[in-house]
Short mmCIF file of C-alpha atoms in Angstrom, two decimals:
data_model
loop_
_atom_site.label_atom_id
_atom_site.label_comp_id
_atom_site.label_asym_id
_atom_site.label_seq_id
_atom_site.Cartn_x
_atom_site.Cartn_y
_atom_site.Cartn_z
CA MET A 1 2.39 -7.78 28.43
CA GLN A 2 0.36 -10.41 30.42
CA ARG A 3 3.82 -9.85 32.71
CA ALA A 4 3.09 -6.05 33.62
CA TRP A 5 -0.51 -6.33 33.99
CA LEU A 6 0.41 -9.14 36.59
CA ILE A 7 3.17 -6.88 38.52
CA ALA A 8 0.57 -3.89 38.52
CA GLY A 9 -1.66 -6.51 40.18
CA ILE A 10 -0.03 -7.84 42.71
CA GLY A 11 2.14 -4.12 43.75
CA LEU A 12 -1.28 -2.68 44.14
CA ALA A 13 -2.64 -5.63 46.05
CA LEU A 14 0.17 -5.98 48.16
CA ALA A 15 0.06 -1.65 49.04
CA TRP A 16 -3.94 -1.30 49.55
CA VAL A 17 -4.70 -4.76 50.48
CA ILE A 18 -2.29 -6.33 52.23
CA VAL A 19 -0.38 -3.93 53.80
CA PRO A 20 -3.50 -1.96 55.09
CA THR A 21 -5.06 -5.24 56.50
CA VAL A 22 -1.96 -5.41 58.77
CA PHE A 23 -2.10 -2.14 59.63
CA THR A 24 -6.15 -2.71 61.04
CA SER A 25 -5.40 -5.48 62.72
CA LEU A 26 -1.87 -3.54 64.42
CA GLY A 27 -4.62 -0.99 65.54
CA LEU A 28 -3.30 1.64 62.92
CA ASP A 29 -5.77 4.01 61.20
CA VAL A 30 -5.11 6.35 58.77
CA THR A 31 -8.11 8.67 57.13
CA LEU A 32 -8.42 11.16 54.31
CA ARG A 33 -9.96 14.21 55.04
CA PHE A 34 -10.89 17.20 52.81
CA THR A 35 -11.26 20.55 54.21
CA SER A 36 -14.39 21.23 51.63
CA GLY A 37 -15.94 19.64 48.37
CA GLU A 38 -13.76 22.25 46.71
CA ALA A 39 -10.95 20.72 47.37
CA TYR A 40 -12.11 17.27 47.00
CA GLY A 41 -12.94 18.17 43.29
CA VAL A 42 -9.29 19.77 42.96
CA MET A 43 -7.95 16.59 44.18
CA LEU A 44 -10.16 15.01 41.61
CA PHE A 45 -9.14 17.03 39.18
CA THR A 46 -5.51 17.07 40.47
CA LEU A 47 -4.86 13.03 39.90
CA GLY A 48 -7.20 12.88 36.48
CA VAL A 49 -4.28 15.68 35.12
CA THR A 50 -1.08 13.62 36.34
CA VAL A 51 -2.40 10.81 35.37
CA ILE A 52 -3.39 11.88 31.79
CA ILE A 53 0.82 13.28 31.64
CA LEU A 54 2.30 9.89 32.87
CA VAL A 55 0.26 8.23 30.60
CA ARG A 56 1.13 9.95 27.92
CA VAL A 57 4.76 10.44 28.63
CA SER A 58 5.07 7.05 29.24
CA TYR A 59 3.41 5.46 26.21
CA ARG A 60 4.73 8.01 23.41
CA ARG A 61 8.57 8.07 25.48
CA PRO A 62 9.16 11.15 23.37
CA ARG A 63 12.83 12.53 22.43
CA LEU A 64 12.00 16.13 22.59
CA ARG A 65 13.39 17.64 25.62
CA ARG A 66 10.28 20.51 25.12
CA THR A 67 7.63 17.18 25.62
CA TRP A 68 9.14 16.50 28.94
CA ALA A 69 9.57 20.47 30.32
CA LEU A 70 5.60 20.51 29.53
CA ALA A 71 5.01 17.41 30.75
CA ALA A 72 6.83 18.70 34.21
CA ALA A 73 5.75 21.92 34.23
CA GLY A 74 2.26 20.19 33.69
CA LEU A 75 2.80 18.76 37.46
CA VAL A 76 4.29 21.17 39.09
CA GLY A 77 0.83 23.34 38.38
CA VAL A 78 -1.49 20.75 39.77
CA TRP A 79 0.28 19.66 42.30
CA VAL A 80 1.74 23.12 43.41
CA PHE A 81 0.40 26.33 42.09
CA LEU A 82 -3.20 25.11 41.56
CA PRO A 83 -3.70 24.01 45.19
CA PHE A 84 -2.37 27.15 46.62
CA PHE A 85 -4.41 29.35 44.63
CA VAL A 86 -7.67 27.72 45.50
CA SER A 87 -6.35 27.30 49.06
CA GLN A 88 -6.63 31.38 49.20
CA THR A 89 -10.52 30.89 50.05
CA GLN A 90 -10.29 28.46 52.25
CA ASN A 91 -10.35 28.07 56.16
CA HIS A 92 -6.89 26.34 55.97
CA PRO A 93 -5.01 28.38 53.25
CA LEU A 94 -2.07 25.97 53.73
CA ALA A 95 -3.74 22.60 52.99
CA LEU A 96 -6.58 20.88 51.24
CA VAL A 97 -6.44 17.67 51.86
CA PHE A 98 -5.05 16.47 55.64
CA ILE A 99 -3.76 12.86 56.32
CA VAL A 100 -4.91 11.64 60.00
CA ALA A 101 -3.49 8.59 61.30
CA ASN A 102 -2.81 7.35 65.17
CA HIS A 103 0.85 6.35 64.05
CA PRO A 104 3.86 8.02 61.27
CA VAL A 105 3.35 5.19 60.15
CA GLY A 106 0.39 5.28 58.88
CA VAL A 107 1.42 8.64 56.89
CA LEU A 108 4.64 6.94 55.30
CA TRP A 109 2.26 3.38 53.92
CA PHE A 110 -0.32 6.46 52.38
CA LEU A 111 2.45 8.51 50.28
CA GLY A 112 4.23 5.42 49.90
CA ALA A 113 0.92 3.56 48.48
CA PHE A 114 0.26 6.63 46.21
CA LEU A 115 3.90 7.01 44.91
CA ILE A 116 3.82 3.13 43.92
CA THR A 117 0.20 3.31 42.26
CA LEU A 118 1.84 6.08 40.55
CA LEU A 119 4.84 4.04 39.57
CA LEU A 120 3.12 1.15 38.60
CA LEU A 121 0.94 3.18 35.97
CA THR A 122 3.48 4.39 34.43
CA TYR A 123 5.04 0.87 34.24
CA VAL A 124 1.91 -0.80 32.33
CA THR A 125 1.50 2.60 30.24
CA ALA A 126 5.29 2.01 28.85
CA GLN A 127 5.07 -1.60 28.21
CA ALA A 128 1.81 -0.77 26.33
CA GLY A 129 3.69 1.51 24.71
CA ARG A 130 6.43 -0.97 23.67
CA VAL A 131 3.74 -2.97 22.09
CA ALA A 132 2.02 -0.60 20.59
CA GLU A 133 5.75 0.13 18.84
CA ALA A 134 6.21 -3.37 17.62
CA ASN A 135 2.91 -3.96 16.65
CA ARG A 136 3.17 -0.42 14.07
CA ARG A 137 6.53 -2.12 13.24
CA ARG A 138 5.18 -5.51 11.95
CA LEU A 139 2.14 -3.20 10.72
CA ASN A 140 5.31 -1.66 8.21
CA ILE A 141 6.77 -4.96 7.45
CA LEU A 142 3.43 -6.48 6.30
CA THR A 143 2.68 -3.67 4.65
CA LEU A 144 6.12 -3.23 2.84
CA VAL A 145 5.91 -7.47 1.88
CA GLN A 146 2.24 -6.63 0.90
CA ASP A 147 2.53 -4.27 -1.59
CA GLN A 148 6.34 -4.18 -2.15
CA LEU A 149 8.22 -7.55 -2.37
CA ILE A 150 8.82 -8.57 -5.72
CA GLU A 151 9.19 -12.42 -4.15
CA GLY A 152 6.02 -13.66 -3.65
CA VAL A 153 5.20 -15.19 0.30
CA ALA A 154 2.01 -16.93 0.92
CA LEU A 155 0.87 -19.01 3.71
CA PHE A 156 -1.30 -22.02 3.27
CA ASP A 157 -2.96 -24.11 5.80
CA GLN A 158 -2.68 -27.94 6.70
CA GLN A 159 -5.49 -28.51 4.44
CA GLN A 160 -3.55 -26.48 1.78
CA LYS A 161 -6.00 -23.40 1.70
CA LEU A 162 -4.90 -19.88 1.19
CA MET A 163 -4.39 -18.06 4.12
CA TRP A 164 -2.78 -15.27 2.84
CA ALA A 165 -0.75 -13.64 0.08
CA ASN A 166 1.18 -10.73 -0.79
CA ALA A 167 0.50 -9.15 -4.41
CA ALA A 168 3.31 -10.61 -6.22
CA GLY A 169 2.55 -14.51 -4.29
CA ARG A 170 -0.88 -14.42 -5.88
CA ARG A 171 0.46 -13.50 -9.23
CA TYR A 172 3.04 -15.88 -8.95
CA LEU A 173 1.16 -18.93 -6.90
CA LEU A 174 -2.30 -18.57 -7.92
CA GLN A 175 -4.71 -19.07 -10.82
CA SER A 176 -8.02 -18.00 -10.89
CA SER A 177 -8.03 -17.80 -6.94
CA ALA A 178 -6.93 -20.94 -6.52
CA PRO A 179 -3.01 -22.57 -6.15
CA ARG A 180 -1.71 -23.54 -9.60
CA THR A 181 -1.50 -27.37 -9.91
CA GLU A 182 2.79 -27.20 -9.63
CA VAL A 183 2.13 -25.09 -6.21
CA THR A 184 -0.42 -28.03 -5.17
CA ARG A 185 2.11 -30.73 -5.51
CA LEU A 186 4.90 -28.94 -3.79
CA LEU A 187 2.52 -28.50 -0.85
CA GLN A 188 1.46 -32.12 -0.71
CA ARG A 189 5.08 -33.29 -0.71
CA SER A 190 5.90 -30.80 2.00
CA VAL A 191 2.87 -32.33 4.06
CA GLU A 192 3.58 -35.70 3.73
CA SER A 193 7.01 -35.40 4.43
CA ARG A 194 7.17 -32.37 6.80
CA ARG A 195 9.77 -31.20 5.61
CA SER A 196 11.16 -27.92 2.90
CA THR A 197 10.98 -28.99 -0.98
CA ALA A 198 11.84 -26.58 -3.84
CA GLN A 199 11.08 -26.56 -7.32
CA SER A 200 11.72 -24.04 -10.25
CA LEU A 201 8.62 -23.49 -12.47
CA THR A 202 8.20 -21.96 -15.83
CA LEU A 203 5.01 -19.07 -16.12
CA SER A 204 5.88 -18.09 -19.61
CA GLU A 205 7.93 -18.37 -21.88
CA THR A 206 9.53 -15.15 -20.45
CA GLU A 207 8.75 -15.92 -16.54
CA ARG A 208 10.49 -18.58 -14.27
CA ILE A 209 10.66 -18.60 -10.72
CA ASN A 210 11.67 -20.74 -7.91
CA VAL A 211 9.43 -21.83 -5.53
CA GLN A 212 10.07 -23.34 -2.07
CA VAL A 213 7.58 -24.82 0.60
CA ALA A 214 8.30 -25.03 4.24
CA PRO A 215 6.22 -25.66 7.18
CA THR A 216 6.32 -23.47 10.03
CA PRO A 217 6.02 -23.91 13.86
CA ASP A 218 2.53 -23.48 13.97
CA GLY A 219 1.42 -25.61 11.19
CA ALA A 220 0.88 -23.75 8.55
CA TYR A 221 3.11 -23.96 5.21
CA SER A 222 5.31 -21.03 4.01
CA VAL A 223 5.30 -20.16 0.06
CA ILE A 224 7.77 -18.27 -1.23
CA ALA A 225 8.17 -17.62 -4.69
CA ARG A 226 11.18 -15.87 -5.96
CA PRO A 227 11.78 -14.42 -10.11
CA LEU A 228 14.78 -16.15 -11.75
CA GLN A 229 14.25 -13.96 -14.80
CA ASN A 230 15.37 -10.96 -13.22
CA GLU A 231 19.16 -12.14 -13.06
CA SER A 232 18.68 -13.62 -16.91
CA ASP A 233 17.12 -9.78 -17.54
CA ALA A 234 20.61 -8.59 -16.40
CA ALA A 235 22.63 -10.65 -18.15
CA THR A 236 20.73 -10.53 -21.53
CA LEU A 237 20.47 -7.16 -21.50
CA PHE A 238 24.16 -6.36 -20.49
CA TYR A 239 25.10 -8.88 -23.55
CA GLU A 240 22.57 -7.39 -26.23
CA ARG A 241 23.99 -3.82 -25.18
CA PHE A 242 27.59 -5.21 -25.25
CA MET A 243 27.20 -6.54 -28.63
CA ARG A 244 25.02 -3.20 -30.10
CA ARG A 245 28.74 -1.22 -28.86
CA ILE A 246 31.00 -3.85 -30.29
CA VAL A 247 29.19 -3.91 -33.66
CA HIS A 248 28.54 -0.37 -34.10
CA ASP A 249 32.54 0.14 -32.92
CA MET A 250 33.89 -2.46 -35.43
CA ARG A 251 31.41 -1.32 -38.28
CA ASN A 252 32.64 2.04 -38.85
CA PRO A 253 36.60 1.55 -38.70
CA LEU A 254 35.70 -1.72 -41.14
CA ALA A 255 33.54 0.90 -43.58
CA ALA A 256 36.18 3.75 -43.75
CA VAL A 257 38.41 1.07 -44.49
CA ILE A 258 36.16 -0.21 -47.37
CA ALA A 259 35.93 2.86 -48.54
CA HIS A 260 39.31 4.24 -48.49
CA ALA A 261 40.20 0.91 -50.45
CA GLY A 262 38.16 1.20 -53.23
CA ASN A 263 39.31 4.68 -53.46
CA LEU A 264 42.55 3.23 -53.82
CA ARG A 265 41.39 0.57 -56.42
CA ALA A 266 39.21 3.47 -58.61
CA LEU A 267 42.43 5.72 -59.06
CA GLU A 268 43.80 5.13 -62.15
CA ASP A 269 47.68 6.16 -63.08
CA GLY A 270 48.16 9.72 -63.68
CA GLN A 271 44.79 10.49 -61.66
CA SER A 272 45.96 10.84 -58.16
CA SER A 273 48.64 13.27 -56.37
CA ALA A 274 50.76 12.00 -53.85
CA THR A 275 48.27 13.97 -50.55
CA ASP A 276 45.42 11.82 -51.98
CA TRP A 277 47.44 8.46 -51.69
CA ARG A 278 48.67 10.04 -48.29
CA ALA A 279 45.53 11.17 -46.94
CA THR A 280 43.81 7.55 -48.25
CA ALA A 281 46.78 5.27 -46.33
CA TYR A 282 46.53 7.42 -43.28
CA THR A 283 42.94 6.68 -43.07
CA ILE A 284 43.30 2.89 -43.62
CA GLU A 285 45.82 2.98 -41.23
CA THR A 286 44.03 4.79 -38.43
CA GLU A 287 41.04 2.56 -38.76
CA ALA A 288 42.63 -0.65 -38.57
CA GLN A 289 44.70 0.92 -35.74
CA ARG A 290 41.29 1.50 -34.23
CA LEU A 291 39.95 -1.90 -34.60
CA THR A 292 43.52 -3.04 -33.30
CA ARG A 293 42.69 -1.43 -30.17
CA LEU A 294 38.98 -2.53 -29.70
CA VAL A 295 40.13 -6.18 -30.46
CA ASP A 296 42.88 -5.47 -27.94
CA SER A 297 40.49 -4.46 -25.40
CA LEU A 298 37.71 -7.27 -25.75
CA LEU A 299 41.03 -9.98 -25.51
CA PHE A 300 42.07 -8.73 -22.27
CA ASP A 301 39.07 -8.68 -20.66
CA ALA A 302 38.54 -11.89 -21.79
CA ARG A 303 42.15 -13.00 -20.42
CA LEU A 304 40.92 -11.34 -16.81
CA SER A 305 38.20 -13.10 -16.17
CA TYR A 306 39.61 -16.91 -17.24
CA VAL A 307 43.59 -16.03 -16.23
CA PRO A 308 44.46 -16.28 -12.74
CA PRO A 309 47.06 -13.21 -12.75
CA ALA A 310 50.95 -14.52 -12.48
CA LEU A 311 52.92 -13.41 -9.25
CA GLN A 312 55.99 -11.97 -9.20
CA LYS A 313 57.98 -9.70 -6.64
CA LEU A 314 58.27 -6.44 -8.54
CA ASP A 315 59.05 -2.70 -6.87
CA LEU A 316 56.02 -0.43 -8.17
CA LEU A 317 58.39 2.77 -8.46
CA ASP A 318 59.81 0.67 -11.29
CA LEU A 319 56.68 -0.38 -13.19
CA ILE A 320 55.44 3.59 -12.88
CA GLU A 321 58.89 4.45 -14.27
CA GLU A 322 58.22 1.98 -16.81
CA VAL A 323 54.58 3.75 -17.52
CA TYR A 324 56.39 7.25 -17.48
CA PHE A 325 58.88 6.23 -20.10
CA GLN A 326 56.16 5.45 -22.32
CA HIS A 327 54.52 8.01 -22.34
CA ASP A 328 56.34 11.02 -22.05
CA GLU A 329 57.27 12.11 -25.64
CA ARG A 330 53.66 11.74 -26.41
CA ALA A 331 52.85 14.19 -23.70
CA ILE A 332 56.22 16.81 -24.98
CA ARG A 333 54.08 16.02 -28.38
CA GLU A 334 51.12 17.20 -27.34
CA GLY A 335 52.35 20.12 -24.88
CA LYS A 336 51.12 18.40 -21.48
CA THR A 337 53.60 17.91 -18.59
CA LEU A 338 53.82 14.28 -17.16
CA GLU A 339 55.74 14.08 -13.99
CA ILE A 340 56.24 11.28 -11.12
CA ASP A 341 55.94 12.02 -7.21
CA SER A 342 57.47 9.88 -4.74
CA SER A 343 59.11 10.01 -1.38
CA LEU A 344 59.83 6.27 -1.37
CA LYS A 345 63.03 4.48 -2.01
CA SER A 346 61.31 1.64 -3.12
CA ALA A 347 57.90 -0.11 -3.54
CA PRO A 348 58.32 -3.83 -3.11
CA LEU A 349 55.06 -5.61 -4.19
CA GLU A 350 53.77 -9.35 -5.15
CA GLY A 351 52.01 -8.88 -8.20
CA ASP A 352 51.44 -9.42 -12.07
CA GLN A 353 53.76 -6.70 -13.61
CA ASP A 354 51.96 -6.74 -17.12
CA LEU A 355 48.31 -6.86 -15.65
CA LEU A 356 49.74 -3.62 -13.35
CA ALA A 357 51.39 -1.84 -15.81
CA ARG A 358 48.53 -2.37 -18.14
CA ALA A 359 45.98 -0.36 -15.79
CA LEU A 360 48.48 2.36 -14.73
CA SER A 361 49.12 2.87 -18.79
CA ASN A 362 45.49 3.10 -19.49
CA LEU A 363 44.46 5.98 -16.33
CA VAL A 364 47.84 8.21 -18.24
CA ASP A 365 46.21 7.18 -21.66
CA ASN A 366 43.61 8.57 -20.90
CA SER A 367 44.52 11.75 -18.30
CA LEU A 368 46.42 12.48 -22.26
CA LYS A 369 43.30 11.92 -24.25
CA TYR A 370 40.96 14.01 -22.44
CA SER A 371 43.26 16.93 -21.49
CA ARG A 372 44.32 20.08 -23.75
CA SER A 373 47.80 21.26 -24.41
CA GLY A 374 49.10 22.71 -21.49
CA ALA A 375 47.69 19.68 -19.10
CA GLN A 376 49.50 18.35 -16.31
CA ILE A 377 49.84 14.60 -15.19
CA ARG A 378 50.95 13.93 -12.04
CA VAL A 379 51.34 10.21 -11.00
CA SER A 380 52.19 9.68 -7.31
CA LEU A 381 53.05 7.20 -4.94
CA GLU A 382 52.85 6.43 -1.10
CA LYS A 383 52.71 4.27 1.19
CA ALA A 384 49.86 4.42 4.26
CA ASP A 385 49.87 1.50 6.90
CA ASP A 386 49.60 -2.11 4.97
CA GLN A 387 48.94 -0.25 1.84
CA TYR A 388 50.47 1.61 -0.96
CA VAL A 389 48.44 4.68 -2.48
CA ILE A 390 48.68 5.62 -6.17
CA ARG A 391 46.83 8.64 -7.26
CA VAL A 392 46.73 9.65 -11.03
CA VAL A 393 45.73 13.38 -10.84
CA ASP A 394 45.38 15.58 -14.26
CA THR A 395 44.12 19.00 -15.07
CA GLY A 396 41.65 17.60 -18.18
CA ASP A 397 38.53 18.13 -19.16
CA GLY A 398 36.73 15.94 -16.32
CA ILE A 399 34.31 12.65 -16.41
CA PRO A 400 30.64 13.98 -16.00
CA PRO A 401 29.02 14.22 -12.16
CA ASP A 402 26.33 11.33 -13.61
CA LEU A 403 28.87 8.57 -14.07
CA LEU A 404 30.85 9.65 -10.66
CA PRO A 405 31.55 7.44 -7.87
CA ASP A 406 31.30 3.91 -10.10
CA LYS A 407 29.54 3.75 -12.99
CA ILE A 408 32.57 5.21 -15.17
CA PHE A 409 33.98 1.84 -14.12
CA GLU A 410 31.22 -0.16 -15.12
CA ALA A 411 32.07 -2.17 -18.73
CA LEU A 412 31.40 -0.30 -21.87
CA VAL A 413 30.32 3.08 -20.12
CA ARG A 414 32.51 6.07 -21.67
CA GLY A 415 32.79 9.76 -20.52
CA ARG A 416 31.50 10.57 -23.69
CA PRO A 417 28.73 9.75 -25.77
CA HIS A 418 30.50 9.82 -29.87
CA ASP A 419 34.33 8.74 -27.94
CA SER A 420 35.61 6.57 -30.04
CA GLY A 421 37.26 4.41 -26.89
CA SER A 422 35.91 0.66 -26.40
CA GLY A 423 34.57 1.84 -23.24
CA LEU A 424 35.81 -0.91 -21.24
CA GLY A 425 39.36 0.83 -20.48
CA LEU A 426 38.93 1.70 -16.91
CA SER A 427 36.67 -1.72 -16.59
CA ILE A 428 39.82 -3.39 -17.24
CA VAL A 429 41.74 -1.20 -14.84
CA LYS A 430 39.18 -1.53 -12.04
CA LYS A 431 39.69 -5.80 -12.61
CA ILE A 432 43.21 -5.32 -12.49
CA VAL A 433 43.01 -4.01 -9.33
CA GLU A 434 40.69 -5.77 -7.72
CA LEU A 435 42.58 -9.13 -9.13
CA HIS A 436 45.30 -7.39 -6.59
CA HIS A 437 43.27 -7.47 -3.69
CA GLY A 438 43.18 -3.44 -3.68
CA SER A 439 40.69 -0.97 -4.43
CA ILE A 440 39.32 2.51 -7.12
CA SER A 441 38.31 5.15 -6.68
CA ALA A 442 37.27 8.68 -8.82
CA GLU A 443 36.91 12.10 -8.25
CA SER A 444 36.05 14.86 -11.14
CA MET A 445 34.98 18.33 -12.04
CA ILE A 446 33.75 19.56 -15.27
CA GLY A 447 36.86 21.72 -16.56
CA LYS A 448 39.10 20.78 -13.71
CA GLY A 449 40.42 17.66 -13.76
CA THR A 450 40.01 14.02 -12.63
CA ILE A 451 41.80 11.68 -9.71
CA ILE A 452 42.27 8.21 -10.23
CA THR A 453 43.32 6.72 -6.79
CA LEU A 454 44.02 3.02 -6.64
CA TRP A 455 44.96 1.02 -3.92
CA LEU A 456 46.84 -1.75 -3.45
CA PRO A 457 47.65 -4.03 -0.32
CA THR A 458 52.29 -4.49 0.31
#
């Protein structure tokens, strides 16, 4: 802003002091003559309105065309229509003000100086508007830091006196309106070494923070306190949720197995029919298989976290056909249609065949599981630029919209609250795809079907 005022001062001095002084020394003279006192008033009013319009437009820099159109109309009104209206009552109806000069250069100087003055006024006002806008942004940022930032921020002077702190900073760093003892020690270390210092502090049994102190260029010291408990809380919450879900999922089939095993032991020879024996054995077998699937999913999910994929050259078409033959008989048995759609002759890829087969098998299994008789499941493969695109499309029940587009791929998330699945199937698929540097997405409509799309780089 100081630069703007300097430029304006130099420009005005040049236009209205230096140049007129030179003209006077050369014998040039310029005079303004008003036809009446009313003309003088009109000129002052016109100049005042012009200054107001230029200041408002250049200060606020409006983006709407209507605002610019109104400003232009205002200038035309005060410089054309108002003088024309007033001049009808004057002796010189075509002019209210005369510029009298003994040389044409004088007239050109006056007009040029007048335009330069208006331009400088516009320039200074625009700079002031930019400064005001920057101050408003800084105020908004300061308000955000003050009221909404979860990290604590504070400024201390060289005497370790608090200059400013946001709400979180006061909670984390202060105790009885004074810096905590640990914070004071960190400040002292930073003052003595003129370097940044950091330390983790325990505020309570359930809350810990990381405090960093750093000197600023103006001699003050910034202190930032970041809560460490947030990540721990998230991990703890996930672990507790995971354990509750696993315990619940294992307890139900175990309870069924134990109950039916007790029934078998309680049955006496000659008091049970073959139907009772078959029903009990079927229940035990079903629940044992359910437990097996759950344990298998847990182990497989753990493997993905610690065992790298065994990369080998494979053909995606062959892999899709392998998955097809794993599920085609089940599809026929359930009255559903399973088909492969691809125009490719081959689809060479370097990947882990077992993992990719598991991912595709999970998707096809889900499509069969969550669809009614007569549903259609199609696995398509195409190549787009430098990646393969695999789509598993079904006309099944669909995925609830609140689980789309990403939540359905989180661990322990189920499409139905009382589903007997582990909640790990799609999470495992996503991990496998990401291990192959690919991506996955889901589109679905309740009652219409689902499209799961996999992108795998070639």
